[in-house]
Structures are given as C-alpha cells and as structure tokens.
Short mmCIF file of C-alpha atoms and ligand atoms in Angstrom, two decimals:
data_model
loop_
_atom_site.label_atom_id
_atom_site.label_comp_id
_atom_site.label_asym_id
_atom_site.label_seq_id
_atom_site.Cartn_x
_atom_site.Cartn_y
_atom_site.Cartn_z
CA MET E 1 -26.10 -42.57 -41.60
CA ILE E 2 -27.02 -39.08 -40.98
CA PRO E 3 -30.89 -39.25 -40.86
CA VAL E 4 -33.18 -36.71 -42.95
CA TYR E 5 -35.42 -36.67 -39.85
CA GLN E 6 -35.92 -37.60 -36.19
CA PRO E 7 -37.94 -36.89 -32.92
CA HIS E 8 -36.72 -35.18 -30.47
CA LEU E 9 -38.10 -36.72 -27.46
CA THR E 10 -36.80 -35.97 -23.69
CA GLY E 11 -38.83 -34.00 -21.89
CA ASN E 12 -43.13 -35.41 -20.43
CA GLU E 13 -43.22 -38.41 -22.85
CA LYS E 14 -42.73 -41.27 -21.21
CA LYS E 15 -43.77 -40.10 -17.88
CA TYR E 16 -47.89 -38.34 -19.26
CA VAL E 17 -48.13 -42.21 -21.98
CA ASN E 18 -47.46 -43.99 -18.59
CA GLU E 19 -50.20 -42.45 -17.11
CA CYS E 20 -52.38 -43.16 -20.23
CA LEU E 21 -51.34 -47.09 -19.07
CA ASP E 22 -51.75 -47.27 -15.30
CA SER E 23 -55.56 -45.00 -16.01
CA THR E 24 -56.15 -47.48 -18.75
CA TRP E 25 -57.23 -44.73 -20.50
CA ILE E 26 -55.50 -45.97 -23.73
CA SER E 27 -58.63 -45.36 -27.27
CA SER E 28 -59.78 -42.25 -27.98
CA LYS E 29 -61.27 -40.56 -24.57
CA GLY E 30 -59.75 -39.25 -21.42
CA GLU E 31 -57.87 -35.96 -20.05
CA PHE E 32 -54.56 -35.45 -22.91
CA ILE E 33 -57.04 -35.22 -25.12
CA GLU E 34 -58.94 -31.73 -24.08
CA LYS E 35 -55.05 -30.79 -22.58
CA PHE E 36 -53.73 -31.35 -26.09
CA GLU E 37 -56.56 -29.36 -28.08
CA SER E 38 -56.64 -26.70 -25.20
CA GLY E 39 -52.70 -26.08 -24.99
CA PHE E 40 -52.06 -27.06 -29.29
CA LYS E 41 -55.07 -23.40 -29.63
CA ASN E 42 -52.89 -21.22 -26.81
CA PHE E 43 -50.14 -22.01 -29.17
CA THR E 44 -51.12 -21.66 -32.29
CA GLY E 45 -53.70 -18.65 -31.17
CA ALA E 46 -57.13 -20.66 -32.93
CA GLY E 47 -60.61 -20.06 -31.55
CA TYR E 48 -61.36 -24.05 -31.56
CA ALA E 49 -59.35 -27.19 -31.97
CA SER E 50 -60.03 -30.58 -33.13
CA SER E 51 -57.59 -33.08 -32.73
CA VAL E 52 -57.99 -36.18 -35.06
CA SER E 53 -55.73 -38.91 -36.63
CA ASN E 54 -53.67 -38.23 -39.25
CA GLY E 55 -52.34 -35.20 -41.39
CA THR E 56 -54.27 -36.69 -44.16
CA THR E 57 -57.53 -37.61 -42.09
CA ALA E 58 -57.38 -33.48 -41.19
CA LEU E 59 -57.14 -32.40 -44.50
CA HIS E 60 -59.80 -35.41 -45.63
CA VAL E 61 -62.51 -33.87 -42.67
CA ALA E 62 -61.55 -29.63 -42.79
CA LEU E 63 -63.13 -30.63 -45.97
CA GLU E 64 -66.23 -32.45 -45.57
CA ALA E 65 -66.68 -29.88 -42.64
CA LEU E 66 -67.08 -26.52 -45.23
CA GLN E 67 -69.83 -29.58 -47.33
CA ILE E 68 -67.01 -29.75 -50.39
CA GLY E 69 -68.21 -32.26 -52.68
CA ASP E 70 -69.64 -33.25 -56.03
CA GLY E 71 -69.17 -30.49 -58.61
CA ASP E 72 -67.19 -28.36 -56.62
CA GLU E 73 -63.59 -27.39 -57.55
CA VAL E 74 -61.04 -26.43 -55.27
CA ILE E 75 -57.79 -24.72 -56.20
CA VAL E 76 -54.00 -26.80 -55.53
CA PRO E 77 -51.09 -26.04 -55.76
CA THR E 78 -49.61 -29.29 -58.09
CA PHE E 79 -46.23 -28.48 -56.54
CA THR E 80 -47.57 -30.29 -52.35
CA TYR E 81 -46.95 -33.80 -50.40
CA ILE E 82 -50.15 -36.21 -52.14
CA ALA E 83 -52.48 -36.08 -49.52
CA SER E 84 -53.47 -32.35 -50.03
CA VAL E 85 -54.86 -33.39 -53.90
CA ASN E 86 -56.49 -37.35 -52.52
CA THR E 87 -58.33 -35.78 -49.69
CA ILE E 88 -59.96 -33.22 -52.91
CA ILE E 89 -60.32 -35.73 -55.31
CA GLN E 90 -61.53 -38.61 -52.15
CA THR E 91 -64.42 -35.71 -51.29
CA GLY E 92 -66.03 -35.05 -54.91
CA ALA E 93 -64.39 -32.45 -55.67
CA THR E 94 -61.69 -31.84 -58.81
CA PRO E 95 -58.19 -29.51 -58.16
CA ILE E 96 -57.90 -27.24 -59.74
CA TYR E 97 -53.94 -26.82 -60.67
CA VAL E 98 -51.57 -23.45 -60.00
CA ASP E 99 -47.92 -23.11 -59.82
CA SER E 100 -45.77 -22.05 -57.71
CA ASN E 101 -43.31 -18.81 -57.07
CA THR E 102 -39.94 -19.43 -57.28
CA HIS E 103 -38.38 -17.48 -54.82
CA ASP E 104 -39.98 -19.27 -51.90
CA LEU E 105 -41.84 -22.04 -53.82
CA GLN E 106 -44.91 -21.09 -52.17
CA ILE E 107 -49.22 -21.08 -54.43
CA ASP E 108 -48.84 -18.38 -56.80
CA VAL E 109 -51.57 -16.12 -56.30
CA ASN E 110 -52.11 -14.23 -59.80
CA ASP E 111 -52.01 -18.48 -61.19
CA VAL E 112 -55.07 -17.99 -58.31
CA ARG E 113 -57.07 -15.64 -60.42
CA ARG E 114 -56.60 -17.15 -63.48
CA LYS E 115 -58.16 -21.10 -62.12
CA ILE E 116 -61.29 -19.26 -60.29
CA SER E 117 -64.99 -19.90 -62.19
CA PRO E 118 -68.07 -20.75 -60.90
CA ARG E 119 -67.77 -23.46 -59.41
CA THR E 120 -64.65 -22.78 -57.32
CA LYS E 121 -65.83 -23.64 -54.45
CA ALA E 122 -62.23 -23.28 -52.25
CA ILE E 123 -58.74 -22.28 -52.21
CA MET E 124 -55.98 -25.08 -50.25
CA ALA E 125 -53.33 -22.43 -49.32
CA VAL E 126 -50.44 -25.63 -48.49
CA HIS E 127 -46.84 -23.52 -46.12
CA LEU E 128 -45.00 -25.58 -47.60
CA TYR E 129 -41.19 -26.93 -45.91
CA GLY E 130 -42.01 -24.17 -42.93
CA GLN E 131 -43.19 -21.11 -44.61
CA ALA E 132 -45.72 -18.92 -45.15
CA CYS E 133 -47.17 -19.04 -48.44
CA GLU E 134 -49.34 -15.14 -49.17
CA MET E 135 -52.59 -15.21 -46.76
CA ARG E 136 -53.14 -11.66 -46.75
CA SER E 137 -53.45 -11.76 -50.87
CA LEU E 138 -55.63 -15.33 -50.22
CA GLN E 139 -57.88 -13.64 -47.97
CA ALA E 140 -58.11 -10.52 -50.57
CA ILE E 141 -58.71 -13.57 -53.24
CA SER E 142 -60.96 -15.66 -51.01
CA LYS E 143 -62.74 -12.53 -49.86
CA GLU E 144 -64.48 -11.13 -53.40
CA ASN E 145 -65.30 -13.85 -54.87
CA LYS E 146 -67.05 -15.63 -52.53
CA LEU E 147 -64.30 -18.42 -51.23
CA PHE E 148 -63.48 -20.49 -48.87
CA LEU E 149 -59.59 -21.01 -47.76
CA ILE E 150 -58.54 -23.51 -46.86
CA GLU E 151 -54.67 -23.85 -44.83
CA ASP E 152 -52.43 -26.88 -44.86
CA CYS E 153 -50.09 -27.07 -42.13
CA ALA E 154 -48.77 -30.16 -41.76
CA GLU E 155 -45.83 -28.14 -42.38
CA ALA E 156 -45.64 -24.46 -40.45
CA LEU E 157 -46.29 -25.37 -36.91
CA GLY E 158 -44.58 -22.22 -35.24
CA THR E 159 -44.73 -20.64 -39.15
CA ARG E 160 -46.26 -16.57 -38.27
CA ILE E 161 -47.30 -13.94 -40.77
CA GLY E 162 -46.53 -10.57 -38.52
CA ASP E 163 -48.28 -12.91 -34.96
CA LYS E 164 -49.97 -13.71 -36.69
CA HIS E 165 -49.36 -18.05 -36.93
CA VAL E 166 -50.44 -19.77 -39.95
CA GLY E 167 -53.39 -21.37 -39.95
CA THR E 168 -55.77 -18.40 -38.55
CA PHE E 169 -56.27 -17.17 -41.79
CA GLY E 170 -58.64 -18.66 -43.17
CA ASP E 171 -61.90 -19.97 -43.28
CA ILE E 172 -59.78 -24.09 -41.12
CA ALA E 173 -56.59 -25.36 -40.40
CA THR E 174 -55.16 -29.18 -41.21
CA PHE E 175 -51.80 -30.19 -38.67
CA SER E 176 -49.88 -33.44 -39.49
CA PHE E 177 -47.91 -34.91 -36.27
CA PHE E 178 -45.73 -37.38 -38.12
CA GLY E 179 -42.44 -38.57 -37.02
CA ASN E 180 -41.29 -36.24 -39.68
CA LYS E 181 -43.23 -33.58 -38.19
CA THR E 182 -42.04 -30.40 -37.02
CA LEU E 183 -44.12 -31.62 -33.17
CA THR E 184 -44.91 -35.12 -33.69
CA THR E 185 -47.47 -37.84 -32.01
CA GLY E 186 -46.30 -40.78 -33.82
CA GLU E 187 -48.83 -40.25 -36.81
CA GLY E 188 -51.88 -37.99 -35.33
CA GLY E 189 -52.83 -34.63 -36.21
CA MET E 190 -55.46 -31.42 -36.02
CA VAL E 191 -57.75 -29.78 -37.73
CA ILE E 192 -58.58 -25.83 -35.63
CA SER E 193 -60.65 -23.11 -37.10
CA ARG E 194 -61.12 -19.33 -35.26
CA GLU E 195 -65.81 -20.66 -35.96
CA LYS E 196 -67.33 -22.95 -34.17
CA LYS E 197 -69.86 -24.38 -35.95
CA VAL E 198 -67.20 -25.86 -38.20
CA ILE E 199 -65.25 -27.62 -35.63
CA ASP E 200 -67.72 -28.37 -33.65
CA ARG E 201 -69.25 -30.41 -38.12
CA VAL E 202 -65.45 -31.78 -38.22
CA ASN E 203 -65.59 -32.69 -34.01
CA LEU E 204 -69.85 -34.81 -36.00
CA LEU E 205 -67.36 -36.30 -38.57
CA LYS E 206 -64.58 -37.34 -37.02
CA ASN E 207 -66.37 -39.44 -34.38
CA GLN E 208 -69.85 -41.77 -36.25
CA GLY E 209 -71.69 -38.50 -36.01
CA VAL E 210 -72.40 -39.74 -32.63
CA ILE E 211 -75.36 -36.65 -31.18
CA ALA E 212 -74.09 -38.02 -27.80
CA ALA E 213 -71.18 -39.96 -26.69
CA GLY E 214 -72.94 -43.98 -25.28
CA GLU E 215 -76.09 -43.85 -27.24
CA TYR E 216 -75.41 -45.04 -31.17
CA HIS E 217 -78.06 -42.01 -33.01
CA HIS E 218 -75.47 -41.75 -35.83
CA ALA E 219 -77.17 -38.04 -37.59
CA CYS E 220 -75.11 -38.48 -41.28
CA LEU E 221 -71.76 -40.36 -42.62
CA ALA E 222 -69.08 -40.32 -41.12
CA TYR E 223 -66.19 -41.54 -40.30
CA ASN E 224 -64.05 -42.98 -36.95
CA TYR E 225 -60.72 -40.38 -37.43
CA ARG E 226 -60.37 -39.66 -33.60
CA MET E 227 -56.36 -39.72 -31.45
CA THR E 228 -55.89 -41.73 -29.29
CA ASN E 229 -55.28 -40.56 -25.18
CA ILE E 230 -51.65 -41.97 -26.22
CA CYS E 231 -51.54 -39.60 -29.64
CA ALA E 232 -52.84 -37.29 -27.17
CA ALA E 233 -49.84 -37.28 -24.49
CA ILE E 234 -46.81 -37.22 -26.40
CA GLY E 235 -48.77 -33.97 -27.74
CA LEU E 236 -48.57 -32.80 -24.99
CA ALA E 237 -45.30 -33.50 -24.24
CA GLN E 238 -43.83 -32.14 -26.96
CA LEU E 239 -46.36 -29.33 -26.56
CA GLU E 240 -44.41 -27.93 -24.07
CA ALA E 241 -40.88 -28.68 -25.56
CA ILE E 242 -41.84 -26.65 -28.67
CA ASP E 243 -39.81 -23.24 -28.40
CA THR E 244 -37.01 -25.57 -28.10
CA ILE E 245 -37.44 -27.84 -30.55
CA LEU E 246 -38.32 -24.95 -33.07
CA ASP E 247 -35.20 -22.60 -31.90
CA LYS E 248 -32.86 -25.90 -33.01
CA LYS E 249 -34.48 -25.60 -36.03
CA ARG E 250 -33.73 -22.58 -36.87
CA LYS E 251 -30.12 -21.97 -35.60
CA ILE E 252 -29.09 -25.68 -37.86
CA ALA E 253 -30.91 -23.57 -40.69
CA LEU E 254 -28.82 -20.67 -40.37
CA CYS E 255 -26.10 -22.60 -40.09
CA TYR E 256 -26.44 -24.87 -43.18
CA ASP E 257 -27.70 -20.59 -45.33
CA GLU E 258 -23.51 -19.03 -43.28
CA ASN E 259 -21.57 -22.38 -44.77
CA LEU E 260 -23.36 -22.79 -48.14
CA ARG E 261 -22.97 -19.58 -49.76
CA GLY E 262 -21.12 -19.00 -52.62
CA LEU E 263 -21.82 -22.36 -54.29
CA PRO E 264 -24.25 -22.63 -56.88
CA LEU E 265 -27.85 -23.11 -55.48
CA LYS E 266 -29.88 -20.98 -53.02
CA THR E 267 -30.79 -21.92 -49.34
CA HIS E 268 -34.83 -21.88 -48.38
CA LYS E 269 -34.41 -17.82 -46.89
CA GLU E 270 -37.42 -16.42 -44.45
CA GLN E 271 -39.33 -13.77 -46.26
CA GLU E 272 -39.17 -10.40 -44.72
CA GLY E 273 -41.96 -9.92 -41.74
CA THR E 274 -42.52 -13.75 -41.95
CA THR E 275 -40.99 -16.02 -39.45
CA HIS E 276 -39.86 -19.06 -41.48
CA SER E 277 -39.80 -22.26 -38.69
CA PHE E 278 -38.50 -24.75 -41.04
CA TRP E 279 -39.66 -27.53 -40.90
CA MET E 280 -37.20 -29.21 -43.75
CA CYS E 281 -33.75 -27.22 -44.44
CA SER E 282 -33.63 -26.17 -48.19
CA VAL E 283 -31.76 -26.36 -51.68
CA ILE E 284 -32.57 -25.40 -55.00
CA LEU E 285 -29.71 -26.39 -57.72
CA ASP E 286 -28.77 -23.68 -59.91
CA ASN E 287 -28.44 -26.86 -62.08
CA PRO E 288 -31.17 -29.41 -62.08
CA GLU E 289 -28.93 -32.63 -63.44
CA GLN E 290 -26.50 -31.93 -60.67
CA ARG E 291 -28.63 -33.14 -58.60
CA ASP E 292 -29.27 -37.00 -58.06
CA THR E 293 -25.48 -36.44 -58.71
CA LEU E 294 -25.62 -34.92 -55.42
CA ARG E 295 -28.02 -36.95 -53.75
CA ALA E 296 -25.38 -40.49 -54.44
CA TYR E 297 -22.47 -37.98 -53.28
CA LEU E 298 -23.40 -37.34 -50.07
CA LYS E 299 -25.11 -40.93 -49.22
CA ASP E 300 -22.23 -42.39 -50.73
CA ASN E 301 -21.00 -39.28 -47.67
CA GLY E 302 -23.25 -40.87 -45.11
CA VAL E 303 -26.00 -37.99 -45.55
CA ASP E 304 -29.08 -39.31 -46.26
CA THR E 305 -31.96 -36.59 -48.16
CA ARG E 306 -34.88 -37.02 -49.68
CA PRO E 307 -35.98 -34.67 -52.93
CA PHE E 308 -38.67 -31.76 -53.56
CA PHE E 309 -42.04 -33.17 -54.25
CA TYR E 310 -43.01 -33.76 -57.62
CA PRO E 311 -46.26 -32.22 -58.91
CA ALA E 312 -49.13 -33.81 -57.72
CA HIS E 313 -49.99 -33.42 -61.91
CA LYS E 314 -47.07 -35.81 -62.76
CA MET E 315 -48.96 -38.67 -61.11
CA PRO E 316 -50.82 -41.75 -62.44
CA HIS E 317 -54.36 -40.73 -60.94
CA CYS E 318 -54.54 -37.18 -60.83
CA ALA E 319 -52.97 -36.38 -64.28
CA SER E 320 -53.11 -33.00 -66.26
CA THR E 321 -51.30 -33.10 -69.19
CA GLU E 322 -50.51 -29.02 -68.87
CA HIS E 323 -47.35 -28.15 -67.86
CA PHE E 324 -46.56 -25.60 -65.21
CA GLU E 325 -43.08 -24.23 -65.60
CA ASN E 326 -41.73 -23.41 -61.97
CA ALA E 327 -43.67 -26.04 -59.92
CA GLU E 328 -41.35 -28.69 -62.81
CA ASN E 329 -38.45 -26.52 -62.38
CA ILE E 330 -37.87 -26.38 -58.86
CA SER E 331 -39.28 -29.71 -58.17
CA GLN E 332 -35.63 -31.18 -60.30
CA ARG E 333 -34.04 -28.93 -58.57
CA GLY E 334 -34.47 -28.86 -54.58
CA ILE E 335 -33.02 -31.14 -51.40
CA ASN E 336 -34.36 -31.50 -48.43
CA LEU E 337 -31.14 -31.06 -45.93
CA PRO E 338 -31.27 -33.38 -42.21
CA SER E 339 -32.84 -30.96 -40.32
CA TYR E 340 -33.73 -32.50 -37.15
CA PRO E 341 -34.08 -30.60 -34.07
CA ASP E 342 -30.99 -32.83 -31.93
CA LEU E 343 -29.41 -32.53 -35.11
CA ASP E 344 -26.22 -30.91 -33.92
CA LEU E 345 -23.89 -27.77 -35.02
CA ASP E 346 -21.10 -29.76 -36.37
CA LYS E 347 -22.80 -32.93 -38.03
CA VAL E 348 -23.78 -29.54 -39.97
CA LEU E 349 -20.63 -28.20 -40.37
CA GLU E 350 -19.49 -31.33 -42.98
CA ILE E 351 -22.25 -31.42 -44.79
CA CYS E 352 -21.86 -28.20 -45.75
CA ALA E 353 -17.98 -29.35 -45.90
CA VAL E 354 -19.41 -32.34 -48.39
CA ILE E 355 -21.45 -30.00 -49.87
CA LYS E 356 -18.11 -28.31 -50.61
CA ALA E 357 -16.53 -31.10 -51.95
CA PHE E 358 -19.14 -32.23 -54.82
CA PHE E 359 -18.65 -28.80 -56.16
CA ASN E 360 -14.56 -28.72 -56.32
CA LYS E 361 -15.51 -31.80 -57.54
CA GLU E 362 -17.45 -31.49 -60.77
CA GLU E 363 -15.27 -27.93 -61.23
CA ASP E 364 -12.09 -29.84 -60.91
CA ALA E 365 -14.30 -31.77 -63.91
CA VAL E 366 -15.29 -29.63 -65.46
CA ASN E 367 -11.55 -27.84 -66.50
CA ALA E 368 -10.22 -31.42 -67.52
CA ASN E 369 -12.57 -31.70 -69.57
CA ARG E 370 -11.23 -28.53 -70.89
CA ASP E 371 -7.81 -28.62 -71.00
CA THR E 372 -8.70 -32.13 -72.83
CA LYS E 373 -10.96 -30.06 -75.13
CA ARG E 374 -7.27 -27.25 -75.58
CA SER E 375 -4.22 -29.56 -75.62
CA SER E 376 -6.69 -32.04 -79.11
CA TYR E 377 -6.32 -28.73 -80.67
CA ALA E 378 -3.06 -27.93 -80.24
C1 PLP D 401 -47.59 -34.60 -44.04
C2 PLP D 401 -48.45 -34.48 -44.91
C3 PLP D 401 -49.49 -34.44 -45.22
C4 PLP D 401 -50.06 -35.31 -44.44
O1 PLP D 401 -50.05 -35.68 -42.92
P1 PLP D 401 -50.28 -37.56 -42.43
O2 PLP D 401 -50.06 -37.69 -40.96
O3 PLP D 401 -48.78 -37.92 -43.04
O4 PLP D 401 -50.91 -38.19 -43.09
C5 PLP D 401 -50.72 -33.59 -46.17
N1 PLP D 401 -50.55 -32.05 -46.06
C6 PLP D 401 -49.12 -31.71 -46.09
C7 PLP D 401 -47.91 -30.87 -46.39
C8 PLP D 401 -48.08 -32.18 -45.08
O5 PLP D 401 -46.13 -32.54 -45.35
#
C-alpha cells in the first residue's frame, strides 16, 4: 500500500536524539529547544518563536495569550481541521463559522465581513492544504474593525505570499509538527509573533505560569504545553532539510498536475503571487458521487487516500443549522493523494494511471448503459 504520508528522516535526527540521550537532557530543557526555536524564527521571518507540545496546544495557548475567552466571538472557516474550532470553544469563546472559496479552498473574506459583530474579538485564518489565505484583505478587515488576526499555519510551512512566509501577517500564528506535517517532531508545535510581549505571555502560559524557573511562584492559571529537547532535536534536523523536503513535495505536486490533466477533476493550483507548499496533493472531483468509489478503487489498487475534512458545523459538539454551500460542496468532492517527500515520481505516475483507469471504466459503464437503453427502444 502506498501511504498518504510518511516523514522524511534522513538527516541528523538520530545523531541529535542520541546527543540528548548521552547528555541526559531528554525533558523540556536543553540546547536543542533554543536552537530549534531560533532556526524556525529565521526560516519564517518571525520576530519571536516559542515551541510547544503540539499544534492544538499551540492554538489554545495562542488564543489565551490574546486573552480571548468567555463572551468573545472568533471567526473561523467551517471547512478546517477540528482543532481550529475546538480550541476556540475550549477558551470559552464562540466560533462563528464562515464559508470558503471553491477555487483555492481558503476562507471567504466577504463572508468574514458579513459575520463581524460587536462581540467579535478575532479572525482565525487557516492556510489549508499548503495554500495561503488572502492575508492582505484579512489584515485590512482586522485593522478596520480592531480585531486580532490569528493564523493557523499547521498545514502551511513553506507557504508564502510574495516573499513573506504565512504566519507573519497576523498578531500570532501556530504550526504543527505531527508525523504527517511538512516538518515533524513526532508531536510538536510552534507559536510565532512579531511582538515580544505576546510570546512572553505564551512562554508563561505553556510553563505553569512560573515567573522564575525552579521557584514555585505561579503568576496565573496555566498549562504544561512544553516541547521536549528530544522533539526539538528532531525538529532542528528536519529544519536543516526543509528546502529539500519542500522541493520534493513541489515536484510531486507538479507531476500529479501534469498527469491528471483532461480528467473530470481539478488539482489544487498555486495562486498567483503565492508559493503553495503542497502539504497535501489534493484533487477535487467534478462529480461528488464518484469520490468514494474512486477512493475504494485506489485502495484496491494499493493506494491509500484521505477524504477532505468534513465541515466543523456538521460535528455534533459544535453543530450549527446554518448552511455553508461551498464548504459542504468541496468537502464532498475532495481527496488527498499520497504526498510524502520521498514518494518516487514513478509511483506518482502509477497513481495517475490508476485514476485514469478508474475514469475510463466509469465512462465505459455509462456508454454500456446508454447502449442497453438504445437497444430496448429498438
Ligand atoms: C494538524 C493540524 C492542527 C493540529 O495539530 P496537532 O499537532 O495534530 O495537534 C491544527 N490545525 C490544522 C489546520 C491542522 O492541520
């Protein structure tokens, strides 16, 4: 079976992890934490960076660092990974859903404008599947309405608008280093901001609210959301290979794009003026009824896939009776194909051949059906 994802771990990961073991610095103190944070800051162009235990705790601590809580509303796309919405609810705030664009799968900025109320405190932009949201418009809307702008960049390491990395447009941004993310530390996350006082607050909240290490004075209600030195060691090694990883992923995406042309589907195209990081190579079928049958056909032929996210407003714990036409539509039509950096281009061609064979078979079935109908008229 060709998996959807597997990490690229071919550099200094083992060496650095062994350094942690040899030095006994295996917990959340040690030299790799600072090295990884500083490398990450340089790669993204952020002002300040703070490592955390995963992408979900990154979002939670980011929201709390901005003091979002009871009575506040946070605007978020319903078409996203559930952690974006769950963490808003966990602060006591209310997620206000907005629809997405069908062309790039990102948050619909016109719908954002419509959903602003006196209670709105923040907009959470989620850069989905490696593509960038329209950050210039979202910046303008946030400024006009005095709202915080939060960027969930879990799926967007390497994504840029012009030369500027996503995560540097808003007030605070988060990343995930789960095993299937572009850079992985097993489990891990990062919070970045241009403002020192925001990251100081993240550091306080992720570390039990202690003011001075080793002294048990806790300044506020807080968490243990720290990253371990072992994870940071893996992260630093991954960061050394990030250009190779991104380059391999881009080649894979272009290969799919070229070899799936002419079929009744669309690939997730890079938008003008942006760099798509192709976290996932996605296809959006013209006919939603073929989605699950194509996935089953790929599986029978040894190719694993993932469906697009189901919109958050369809989940029982955060359901809404509102209707989001585009989100519901794209969610039913999307498939993520194998997208890991070490996937050979020969394998990509094989996968494309299986997809072509599926559509040929479907067409034959339609034709056969038409022929039977014709003969019955005779
Ligand atoms: C992966 C992901 C997260 C959560 O990250 P974890 O490290 O799995 O907790 C949050 N938001 C989005 C959009 C994601 O894809």
